[in-house]
Coordinates of C-alpha atoms and ligand atoms in Angstrom, one line a residue:
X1 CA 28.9 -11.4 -2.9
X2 CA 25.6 -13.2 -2.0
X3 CA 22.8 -12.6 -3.9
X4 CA 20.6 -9.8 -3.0
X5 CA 17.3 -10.5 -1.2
X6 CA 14.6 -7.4 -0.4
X7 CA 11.2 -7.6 0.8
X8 CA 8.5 -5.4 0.7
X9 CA 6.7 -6.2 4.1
X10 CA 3.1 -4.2 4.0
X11 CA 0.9 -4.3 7.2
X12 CA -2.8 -4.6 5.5
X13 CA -4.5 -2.1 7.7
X14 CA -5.6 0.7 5.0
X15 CA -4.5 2.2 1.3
X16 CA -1.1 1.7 0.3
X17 CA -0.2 5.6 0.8
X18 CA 2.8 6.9 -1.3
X19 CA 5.4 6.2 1.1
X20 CA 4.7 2.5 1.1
X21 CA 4.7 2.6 -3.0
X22 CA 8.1 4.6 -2.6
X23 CA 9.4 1.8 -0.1
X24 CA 8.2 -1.3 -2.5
X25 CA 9.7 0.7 -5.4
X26 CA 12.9 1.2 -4.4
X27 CA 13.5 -2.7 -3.1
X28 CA 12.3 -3.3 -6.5
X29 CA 14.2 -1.5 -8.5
X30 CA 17.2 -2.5 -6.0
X31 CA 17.0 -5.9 -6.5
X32 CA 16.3 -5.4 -10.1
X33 CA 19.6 -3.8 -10.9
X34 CA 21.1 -6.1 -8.6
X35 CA 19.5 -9.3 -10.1
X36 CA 18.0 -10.3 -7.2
X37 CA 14.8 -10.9 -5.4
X38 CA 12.1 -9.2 -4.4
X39 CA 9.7 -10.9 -2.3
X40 CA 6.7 -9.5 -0.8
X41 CA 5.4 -10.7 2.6
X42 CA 1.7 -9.1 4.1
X43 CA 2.5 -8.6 8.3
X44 CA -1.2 -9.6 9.3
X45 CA -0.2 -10.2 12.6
X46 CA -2.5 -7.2 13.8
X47 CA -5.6 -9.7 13.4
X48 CA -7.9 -6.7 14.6
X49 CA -6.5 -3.8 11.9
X50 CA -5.5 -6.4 8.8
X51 CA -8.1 -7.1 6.3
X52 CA -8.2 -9.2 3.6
X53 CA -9.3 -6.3 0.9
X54 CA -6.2 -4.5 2.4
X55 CA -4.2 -6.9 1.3
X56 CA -6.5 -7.0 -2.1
X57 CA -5.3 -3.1 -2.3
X58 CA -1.9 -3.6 -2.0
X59 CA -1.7 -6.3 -4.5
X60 CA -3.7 -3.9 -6.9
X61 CA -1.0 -1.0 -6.4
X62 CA 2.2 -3.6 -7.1
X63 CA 0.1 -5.0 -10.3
X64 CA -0.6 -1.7 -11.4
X65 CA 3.1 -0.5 -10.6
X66 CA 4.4 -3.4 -12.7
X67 CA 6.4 -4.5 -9.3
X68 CA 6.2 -8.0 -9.7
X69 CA 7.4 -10.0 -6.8
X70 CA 9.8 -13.2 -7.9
X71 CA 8.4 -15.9 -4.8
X72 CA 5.8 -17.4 -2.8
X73 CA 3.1 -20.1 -2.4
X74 CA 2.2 -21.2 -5.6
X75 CA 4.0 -21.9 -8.6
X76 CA 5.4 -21.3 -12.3
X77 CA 5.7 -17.4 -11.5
X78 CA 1.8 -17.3 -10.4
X79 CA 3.1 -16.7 -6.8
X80 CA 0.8 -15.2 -3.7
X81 CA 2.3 -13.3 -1.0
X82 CA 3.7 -14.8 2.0
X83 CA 1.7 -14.1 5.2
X84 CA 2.5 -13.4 9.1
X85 CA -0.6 -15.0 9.7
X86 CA 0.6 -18.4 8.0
X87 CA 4.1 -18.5 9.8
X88 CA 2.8 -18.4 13.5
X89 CA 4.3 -21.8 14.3
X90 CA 7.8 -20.4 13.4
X91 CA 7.4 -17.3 15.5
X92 CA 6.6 -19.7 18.4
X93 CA 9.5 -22.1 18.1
X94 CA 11.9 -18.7 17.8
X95 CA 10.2 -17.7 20.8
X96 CA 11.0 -20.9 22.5
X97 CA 14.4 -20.8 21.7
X98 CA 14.9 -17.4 23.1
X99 CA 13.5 -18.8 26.5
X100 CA 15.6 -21.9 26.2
X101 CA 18.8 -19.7 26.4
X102 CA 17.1 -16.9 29.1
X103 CA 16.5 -14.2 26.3
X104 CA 13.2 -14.3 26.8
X105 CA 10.4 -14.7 29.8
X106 CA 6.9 -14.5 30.9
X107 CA 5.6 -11.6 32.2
X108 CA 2.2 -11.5 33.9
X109 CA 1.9 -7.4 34.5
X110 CA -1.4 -6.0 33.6
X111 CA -1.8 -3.2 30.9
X112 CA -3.2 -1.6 34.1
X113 CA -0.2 -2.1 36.4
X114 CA 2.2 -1.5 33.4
X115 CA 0.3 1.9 32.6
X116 CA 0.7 3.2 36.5
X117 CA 3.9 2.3 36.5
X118 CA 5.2 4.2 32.9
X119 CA 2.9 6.6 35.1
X120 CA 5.1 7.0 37.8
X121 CA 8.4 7.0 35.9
X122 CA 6.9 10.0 34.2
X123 CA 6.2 11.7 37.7
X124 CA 10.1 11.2 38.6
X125 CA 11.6 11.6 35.3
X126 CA 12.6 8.1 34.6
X127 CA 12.6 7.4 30.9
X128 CA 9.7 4.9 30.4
X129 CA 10.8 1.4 30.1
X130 CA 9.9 -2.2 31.9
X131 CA 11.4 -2.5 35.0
X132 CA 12.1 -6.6 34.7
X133 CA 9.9 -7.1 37.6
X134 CA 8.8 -10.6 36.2
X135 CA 12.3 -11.5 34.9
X136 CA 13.1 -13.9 37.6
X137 CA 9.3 -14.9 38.5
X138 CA 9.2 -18.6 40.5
X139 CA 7.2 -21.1 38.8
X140 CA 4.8 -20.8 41.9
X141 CA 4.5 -17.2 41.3
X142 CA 3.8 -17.8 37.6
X143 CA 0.9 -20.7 39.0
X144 CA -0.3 -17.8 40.9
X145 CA -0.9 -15.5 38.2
X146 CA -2.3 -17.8 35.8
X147 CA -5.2 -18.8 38.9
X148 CA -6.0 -15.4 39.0
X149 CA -6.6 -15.8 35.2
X150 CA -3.7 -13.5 34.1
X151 CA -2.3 -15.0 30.4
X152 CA 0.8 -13.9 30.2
X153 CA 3.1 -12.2 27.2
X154 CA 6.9 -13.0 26.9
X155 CA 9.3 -10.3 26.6
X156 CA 12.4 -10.2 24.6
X157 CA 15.5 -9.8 27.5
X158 CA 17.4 -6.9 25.8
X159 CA 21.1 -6.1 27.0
X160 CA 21.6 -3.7 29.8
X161 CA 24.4 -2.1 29.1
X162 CA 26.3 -0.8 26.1
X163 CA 24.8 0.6 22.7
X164 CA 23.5 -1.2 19.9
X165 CA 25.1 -0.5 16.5
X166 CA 22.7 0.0 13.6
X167 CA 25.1 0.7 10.6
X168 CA 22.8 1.6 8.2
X169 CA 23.6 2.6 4.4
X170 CA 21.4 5.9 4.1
X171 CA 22.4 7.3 7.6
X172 CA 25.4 6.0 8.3
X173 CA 26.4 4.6 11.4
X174 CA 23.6 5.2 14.5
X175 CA 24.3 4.3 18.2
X176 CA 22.0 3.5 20.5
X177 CA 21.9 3.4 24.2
X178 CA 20.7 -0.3 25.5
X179 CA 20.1 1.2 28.6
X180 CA 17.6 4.2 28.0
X181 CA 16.7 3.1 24.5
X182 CA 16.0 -0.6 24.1
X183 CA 14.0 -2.3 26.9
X184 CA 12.4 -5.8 28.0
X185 CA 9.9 -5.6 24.6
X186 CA 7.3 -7.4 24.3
X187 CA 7.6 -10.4 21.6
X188 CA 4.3 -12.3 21.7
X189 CA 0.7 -10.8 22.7
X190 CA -1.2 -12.7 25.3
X191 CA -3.7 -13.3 22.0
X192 CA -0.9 -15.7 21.2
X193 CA 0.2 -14.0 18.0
X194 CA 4.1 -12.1 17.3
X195 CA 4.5 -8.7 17.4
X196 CA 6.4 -6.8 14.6
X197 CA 9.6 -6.2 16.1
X198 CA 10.1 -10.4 16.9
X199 CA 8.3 -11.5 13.6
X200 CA 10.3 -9.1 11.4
X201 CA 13.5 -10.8 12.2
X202 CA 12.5 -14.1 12.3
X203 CA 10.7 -13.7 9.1
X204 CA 14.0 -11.5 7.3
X205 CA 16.5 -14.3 8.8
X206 CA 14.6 -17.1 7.5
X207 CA 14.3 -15.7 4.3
X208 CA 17.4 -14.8 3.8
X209 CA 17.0 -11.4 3.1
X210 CA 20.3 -9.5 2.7
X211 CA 19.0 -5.9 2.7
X212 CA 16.1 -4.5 4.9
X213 CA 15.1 -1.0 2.9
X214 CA 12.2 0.2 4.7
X215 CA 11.3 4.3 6.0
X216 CA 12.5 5.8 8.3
X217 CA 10.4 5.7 11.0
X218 CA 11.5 2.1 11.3
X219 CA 14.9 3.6 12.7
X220 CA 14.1 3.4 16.3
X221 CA 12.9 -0.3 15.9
X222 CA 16.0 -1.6 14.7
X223 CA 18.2 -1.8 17.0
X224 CA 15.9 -3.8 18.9
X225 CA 15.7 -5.9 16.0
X226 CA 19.3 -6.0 15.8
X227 CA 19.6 -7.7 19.8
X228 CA 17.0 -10.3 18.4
X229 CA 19.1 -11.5 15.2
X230 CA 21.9 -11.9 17.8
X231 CA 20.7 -13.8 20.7
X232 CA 19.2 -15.9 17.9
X233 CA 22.7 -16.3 16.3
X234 CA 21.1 -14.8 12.8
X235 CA 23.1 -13.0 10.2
X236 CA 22.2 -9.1 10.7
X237 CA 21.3 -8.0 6.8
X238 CA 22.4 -4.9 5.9
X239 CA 19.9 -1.6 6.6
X240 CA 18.8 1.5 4.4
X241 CA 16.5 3.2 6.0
X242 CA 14.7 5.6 3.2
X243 CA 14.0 9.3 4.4
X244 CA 10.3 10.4 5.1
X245 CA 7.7 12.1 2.3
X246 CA 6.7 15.6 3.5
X247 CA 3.7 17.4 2.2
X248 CA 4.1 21.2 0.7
X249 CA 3.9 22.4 4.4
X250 CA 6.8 20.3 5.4
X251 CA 4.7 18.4 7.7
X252 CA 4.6 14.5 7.1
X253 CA 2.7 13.9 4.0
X254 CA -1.1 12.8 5.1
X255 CA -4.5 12.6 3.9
X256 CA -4.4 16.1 4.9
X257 CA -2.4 17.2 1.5
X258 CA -4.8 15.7 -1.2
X259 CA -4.9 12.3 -2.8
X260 CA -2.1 10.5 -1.3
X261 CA -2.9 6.6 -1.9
X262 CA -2.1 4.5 -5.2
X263 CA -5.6 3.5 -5.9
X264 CA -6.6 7.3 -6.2
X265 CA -3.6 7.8 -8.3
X266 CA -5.1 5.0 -10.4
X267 CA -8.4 5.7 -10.4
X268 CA -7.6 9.8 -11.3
X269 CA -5.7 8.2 -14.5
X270 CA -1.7 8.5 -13.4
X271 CA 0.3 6.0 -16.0
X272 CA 1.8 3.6 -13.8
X273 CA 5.3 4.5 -16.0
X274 CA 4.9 8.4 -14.3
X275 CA 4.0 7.2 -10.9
X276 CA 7.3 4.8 -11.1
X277 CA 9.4 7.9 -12.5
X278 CA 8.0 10.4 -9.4
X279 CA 8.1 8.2 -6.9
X280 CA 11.8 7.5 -7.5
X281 CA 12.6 10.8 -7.0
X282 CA 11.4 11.2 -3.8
X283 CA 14.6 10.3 -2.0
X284 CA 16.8 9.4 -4.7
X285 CA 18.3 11.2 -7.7
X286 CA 20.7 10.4 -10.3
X287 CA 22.1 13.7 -10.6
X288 CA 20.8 17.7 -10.8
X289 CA 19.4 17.7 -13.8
X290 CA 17.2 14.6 -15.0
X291 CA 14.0 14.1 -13.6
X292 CA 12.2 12.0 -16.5
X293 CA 13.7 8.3 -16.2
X294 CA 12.3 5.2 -18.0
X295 CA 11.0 2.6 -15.7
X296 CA 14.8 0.2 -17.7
X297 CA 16.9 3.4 -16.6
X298 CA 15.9 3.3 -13.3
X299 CA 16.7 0.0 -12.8
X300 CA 20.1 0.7 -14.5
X301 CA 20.9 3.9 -12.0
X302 CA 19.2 3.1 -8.9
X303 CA 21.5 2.1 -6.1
X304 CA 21.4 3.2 -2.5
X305 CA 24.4 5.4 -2.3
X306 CA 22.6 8.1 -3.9
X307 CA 19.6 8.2 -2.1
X308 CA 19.9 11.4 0.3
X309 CA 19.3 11.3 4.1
X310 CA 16.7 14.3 3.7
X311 CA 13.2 14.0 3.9
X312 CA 11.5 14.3 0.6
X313 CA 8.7 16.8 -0.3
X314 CA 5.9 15.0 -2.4
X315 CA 4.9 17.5 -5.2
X316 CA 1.4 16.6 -6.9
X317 CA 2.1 19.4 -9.4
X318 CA 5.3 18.1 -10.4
X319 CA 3.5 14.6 -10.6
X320 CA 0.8 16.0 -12.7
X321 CA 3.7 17.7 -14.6
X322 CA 5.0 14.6 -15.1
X323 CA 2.8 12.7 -15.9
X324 CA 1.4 14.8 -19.0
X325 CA 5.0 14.3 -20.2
X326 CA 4.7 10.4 -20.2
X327 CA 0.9 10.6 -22.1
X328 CA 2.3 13.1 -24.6
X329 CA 5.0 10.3 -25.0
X330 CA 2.7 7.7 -25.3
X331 CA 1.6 6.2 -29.1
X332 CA -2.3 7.1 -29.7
X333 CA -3.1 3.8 -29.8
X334 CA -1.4 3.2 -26.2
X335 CA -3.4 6.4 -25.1
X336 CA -6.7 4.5 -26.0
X337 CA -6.3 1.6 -24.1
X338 CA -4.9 3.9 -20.9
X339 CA -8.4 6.3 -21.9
X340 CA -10.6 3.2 -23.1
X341 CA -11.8 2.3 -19.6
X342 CA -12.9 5.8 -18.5
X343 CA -14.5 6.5 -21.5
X344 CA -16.6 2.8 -20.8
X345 CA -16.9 4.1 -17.3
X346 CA -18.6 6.8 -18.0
X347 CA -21.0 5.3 -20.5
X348 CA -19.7 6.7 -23.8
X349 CA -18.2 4.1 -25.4
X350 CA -19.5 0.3 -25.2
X351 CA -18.0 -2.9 -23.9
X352 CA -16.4 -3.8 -27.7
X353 CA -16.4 -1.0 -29.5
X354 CA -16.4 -1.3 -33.2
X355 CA -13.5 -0.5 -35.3
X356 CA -14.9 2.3 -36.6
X357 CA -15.6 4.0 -33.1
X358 CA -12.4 2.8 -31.7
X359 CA -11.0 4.8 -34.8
X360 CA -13.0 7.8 -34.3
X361 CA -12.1 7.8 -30.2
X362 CA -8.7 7.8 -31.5
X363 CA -8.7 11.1 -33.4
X364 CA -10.7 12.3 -30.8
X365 CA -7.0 11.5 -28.7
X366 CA -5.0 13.0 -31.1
X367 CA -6.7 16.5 -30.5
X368 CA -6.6 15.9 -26.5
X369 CA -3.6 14.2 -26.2
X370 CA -1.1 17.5 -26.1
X371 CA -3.6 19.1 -23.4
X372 CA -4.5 16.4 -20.7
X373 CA -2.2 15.8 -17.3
X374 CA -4.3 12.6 -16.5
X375 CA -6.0 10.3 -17.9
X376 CA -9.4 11.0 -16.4
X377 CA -9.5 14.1 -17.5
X378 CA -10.8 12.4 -21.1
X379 CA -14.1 12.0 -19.7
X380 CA -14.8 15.7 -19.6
X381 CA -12.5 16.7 -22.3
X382 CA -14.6 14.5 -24.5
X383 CA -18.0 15.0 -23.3
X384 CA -19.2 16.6 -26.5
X385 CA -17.6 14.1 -28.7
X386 CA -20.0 11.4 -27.2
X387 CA -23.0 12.5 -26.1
X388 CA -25.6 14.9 -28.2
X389 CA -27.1 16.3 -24.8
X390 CA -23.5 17.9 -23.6
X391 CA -24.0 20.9 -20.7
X392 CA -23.7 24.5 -21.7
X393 CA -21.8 26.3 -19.0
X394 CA -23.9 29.2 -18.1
X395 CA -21.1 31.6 -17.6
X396 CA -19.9 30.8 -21.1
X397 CA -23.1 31.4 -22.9
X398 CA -23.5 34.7 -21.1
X399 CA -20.4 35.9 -21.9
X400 CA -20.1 35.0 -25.0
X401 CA -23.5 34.1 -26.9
X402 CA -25.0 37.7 -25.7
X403 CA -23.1 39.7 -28.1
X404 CA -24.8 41.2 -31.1
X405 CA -24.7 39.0 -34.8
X406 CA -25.1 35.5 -32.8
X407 CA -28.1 34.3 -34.2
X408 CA -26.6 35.9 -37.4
X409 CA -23.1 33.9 -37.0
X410 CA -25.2 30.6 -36.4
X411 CA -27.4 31.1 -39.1
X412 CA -24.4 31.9 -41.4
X413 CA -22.4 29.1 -40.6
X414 CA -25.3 26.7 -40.2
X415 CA -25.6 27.7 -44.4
X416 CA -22.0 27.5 -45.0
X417 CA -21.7 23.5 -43.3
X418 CA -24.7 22.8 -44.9
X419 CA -23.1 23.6 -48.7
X420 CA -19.7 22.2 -48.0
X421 CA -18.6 19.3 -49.3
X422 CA -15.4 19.0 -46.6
X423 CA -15.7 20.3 -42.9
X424 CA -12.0 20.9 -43.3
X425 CA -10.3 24.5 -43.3
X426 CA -9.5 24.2 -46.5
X427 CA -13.0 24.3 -47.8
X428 CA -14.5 26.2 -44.4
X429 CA -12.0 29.3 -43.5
X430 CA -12.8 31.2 -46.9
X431 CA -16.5 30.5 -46.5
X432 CA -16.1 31.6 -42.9
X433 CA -14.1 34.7 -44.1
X434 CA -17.1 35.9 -46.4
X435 CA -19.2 36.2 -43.0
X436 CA -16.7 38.1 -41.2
X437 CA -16.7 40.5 -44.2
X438 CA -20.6 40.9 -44.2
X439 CA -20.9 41.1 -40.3
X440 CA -17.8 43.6 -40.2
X441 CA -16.3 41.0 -37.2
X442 CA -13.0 39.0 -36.4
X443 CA -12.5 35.5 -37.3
X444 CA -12.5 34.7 -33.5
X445 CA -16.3 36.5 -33.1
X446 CA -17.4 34.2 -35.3
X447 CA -15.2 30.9 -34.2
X448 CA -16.6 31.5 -30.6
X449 CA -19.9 30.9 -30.4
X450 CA -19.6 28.0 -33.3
X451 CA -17.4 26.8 -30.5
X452 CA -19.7 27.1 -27.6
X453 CA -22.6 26.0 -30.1
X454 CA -20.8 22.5 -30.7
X455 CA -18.7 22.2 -27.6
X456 CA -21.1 23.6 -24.8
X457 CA -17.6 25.6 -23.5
X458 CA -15.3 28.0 -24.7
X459 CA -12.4 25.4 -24.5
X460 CA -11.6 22.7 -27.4
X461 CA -9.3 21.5 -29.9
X462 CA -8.8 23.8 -32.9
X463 CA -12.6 24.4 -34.3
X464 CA -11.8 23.0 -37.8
X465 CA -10.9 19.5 -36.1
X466 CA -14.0 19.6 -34.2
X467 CA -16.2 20.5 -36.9
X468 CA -14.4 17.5 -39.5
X469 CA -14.6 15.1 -36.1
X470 CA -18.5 15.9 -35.5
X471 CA -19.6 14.9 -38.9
X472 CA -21.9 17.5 -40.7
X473 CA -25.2 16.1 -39.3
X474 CA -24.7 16.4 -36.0
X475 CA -22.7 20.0 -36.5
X476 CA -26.1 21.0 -37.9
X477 CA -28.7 19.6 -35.5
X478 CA -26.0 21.0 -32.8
X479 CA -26.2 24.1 -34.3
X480 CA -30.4 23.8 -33.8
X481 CA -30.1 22.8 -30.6
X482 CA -28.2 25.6 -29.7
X483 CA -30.3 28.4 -30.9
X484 CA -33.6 26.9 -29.5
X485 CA -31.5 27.4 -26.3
X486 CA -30.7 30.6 -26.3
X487 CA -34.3 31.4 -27.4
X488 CA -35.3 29.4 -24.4
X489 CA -33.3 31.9 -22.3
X490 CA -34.4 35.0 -24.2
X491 CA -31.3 35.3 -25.4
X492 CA -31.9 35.7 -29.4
Ligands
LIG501 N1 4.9 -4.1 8.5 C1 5.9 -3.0 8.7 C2 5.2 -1.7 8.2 O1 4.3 -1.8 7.4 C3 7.1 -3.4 8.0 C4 8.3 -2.5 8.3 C5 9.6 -3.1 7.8 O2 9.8 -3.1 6.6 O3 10.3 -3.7 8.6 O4 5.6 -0.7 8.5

């Protein structure tokens, strides 16, 4: 068998939304398993939507994927994309060919005429399609036109009778009618530049590519692509085309349902190794019961006979699920570099930190690690740890600061820090217990308002680790701070 060739083939028009990461992934991980190639190519061909920082965006979401594409212009594996935009002369000379052998023609219609037309077959029930009127157009007539200043396009001449084949490896075999489903298409703009349908093909057959794995809604384009390949005598590759990505409401997954590009997956902290793992699921299992897969054991399963004809519904709770599973996996010192660049973001940590601090942010980790779904979420969870002028939540201090023996609690354990050689349990709980005998209260009366005292919230790792991570200087002038606040409020 041939060696497998896939492409991921982006239009650089926007973000690269989750279906398009789902479509790149699983040509990846197909011509991983196969060892094959994978070869990205940008369709810029749409010179008024494509944009360079498009194409900057999808690069980003393949780099941060870890799908790393295996040709293109330059060299020693440092290889840009191939572009639409760079291959126009091809298109043209394919084009030429086709009108060589009368597969393709001028056609000189206005958008105008073309609209009243599509009009009209409306009115009568006609399905819409060109009516060949500038099929057999003189070269007189053609003279005509271009006086008048028309430029014209040049349409593919598609079959006019039979059906069109697409035998495709998710769906099976799919027939379409020549007749009502594929017309006279148009192949090249009058700006001079391809469209999709025509510079797909050219572009697959050229480079070779042996399996075209794209969504779904590409369906209805293929068997149009199909006629191309064979009035051009190409090979047809083989076609898998991947179901659609619904949101919760079973409607196709949109901006709509929440954060549906890579780069806000990114920038909200999703490991690239749980993004990989969810988005392989959405279309494909291996079998009922595993959902966690290495990014290796994907590569080992994947193949296209299990990837189901049903549309896929794109879960963020299950990804957020997931991807607390893959930081709860990771070592602490992976979790810093993951949590290293939000924590610099936000101004809590500097460009080098020292060993020291790097070793203090780590402990830090070790307490948040078991609680976080993303990675972000480090720059709130760790507020405290960094910055001496962290918020009280208002709500908290209400609820819990009002009740009688705080200023007592404070003052008690402000005298019990103070005298302790350790911040540790060990030395703190039986001091601690002493107070709850004197105040007649629980060990969580007193452990609340230290909490909200050194935490500005109700919510933290277990109070000891705080205490032994804050260091007793700053427990103490925390512990100030605190109680001129609540005297500020009136509330001591
Ligand atoms: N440029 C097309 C798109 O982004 C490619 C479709 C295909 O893979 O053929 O939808």
């Amino acid at each position: 068998m041939s060696t497998v060739r896939v492409r991921f083939a982006p239009s650089p028009t926007g973000d690269l939304h989750v279906g398009g990461a789902r479509t790149a992934l699983f040509n990846w991980l197909y011509a991983r398993h196969h060892g094959g190639a994978f070869v990205l190519r940008i369709e810029d061909t749409d010179a008024a939507r494509s944009t360079e920082a498009a194409t900057q965006v999808i690069i980003d979401a393949l780099e941060y994927l870890g799908l790393d594409w295996d040709e293109g212009p330059g060299k020693d594996g440092d290889y840009g994309p191939y572009y639409q935009s760079q291959r126009l002369d091809l298109y043209r000379e394919y084009a030429d060919v086709l009108m060589e052998k009368g597969r393709a023609y001028e056609c000189y219609c206005s958008p105008e005429e073309l609209d009243q037309r599509r009009q009209e077959q409306i009115k009568l029930g006609q399905s819409t399609r060109y009516d060949g009127r500038c099929l057999h157009l003189s070269e007189e007539e053609k003279q005509n036109f271009r006086e008048q200043g028309r430029v014209p396009v040049i349409r593919f001449k598609a079959l006019e009778e039979g059906e069109t084949l697409v035998e495709d490896l998710v769906r099976g075999n799919v027939k379409f009618d020549n007749v009502t489903q594929v017309d006279d298409f148009v192949i090249f703009k009058s700006d001079g530049m391809p469209t999709y349908n025509f510079a797909v093909v050219v572009d697959d057959a050229l480079m070779k590519i042996t399996h075209v794995i794209r969504g779904e809604d590409h369906l209805s384009n293929t068997p149009k692509q199909i006629q191309i390949y064979q009035a051009l005598g190409f090979a047809v590759p083989k076609f898998a085309h991947i179901p659609m990505i619904l949101g919760p409401d079973k409607s196709l997954l949109s901006k709509r349902h929440g954060a549906t590009s890579v780069t806000q997956f990114y920038d909200e902290g999703y490991l690239a190794s749980a993004m990989v793992n969810y988005l392989s699921l959405l279309g494909w299992g291996y079998d009922d019961s595993q959902t966690i897969f290495s990014t290796s054991e994907l590569v080992e399963k994947f193949g296209l006979e299990r990837v189901s004809k049903n549309p896929a519904v794109f879960d963020i709770q299950k990804l957020e699920w997931m991807n607390g599973v893959y930081i709860r996996n990771l070592s602490l010192e992976e979790l810093y570099e993951v949590a290293l660049p939000f924590w610099q973001k936000a101004g809590y940590l500097p460009e080098a930190p020292s060993p020291e601090v790097k070793e203090y942010a780590i402990r830090i980790l070790k307490e948040l690690q078991s609680r976080m779904k993303l990675i972000a979420e480090v720059v709130e969870l760790a507020e405290y740890f960094f910055r001496d002028d962290y918020e009280y939540k208002e709500e908290i201090v209400q609820k819990i600061m009002t009740k009688p023996h705080t200023e007592s609690v404070l003052d008690f354990v402000y005298g019990a820090v103070q005298a302790a050689v350790k911040l540790d349990e060990e030395t703190l709980k039986p001091q601690f217990q002493v107070g709850l005998e004197t105040f007649g209260i629980k060990m969580g009366d007193l452990i609340q308002p230290i909490r909200v005292a050194l935490t500005g919230t109700n919510v933290s790792p277990g109070i000891y680790d705080v205490l032994e991570l804050l260091g007793k200087e700053r427990v103490l002038a925390r512990l100030e701070r605190t109680k001129a606040m609540l005297k500020e409020k009136e509330l001591i």
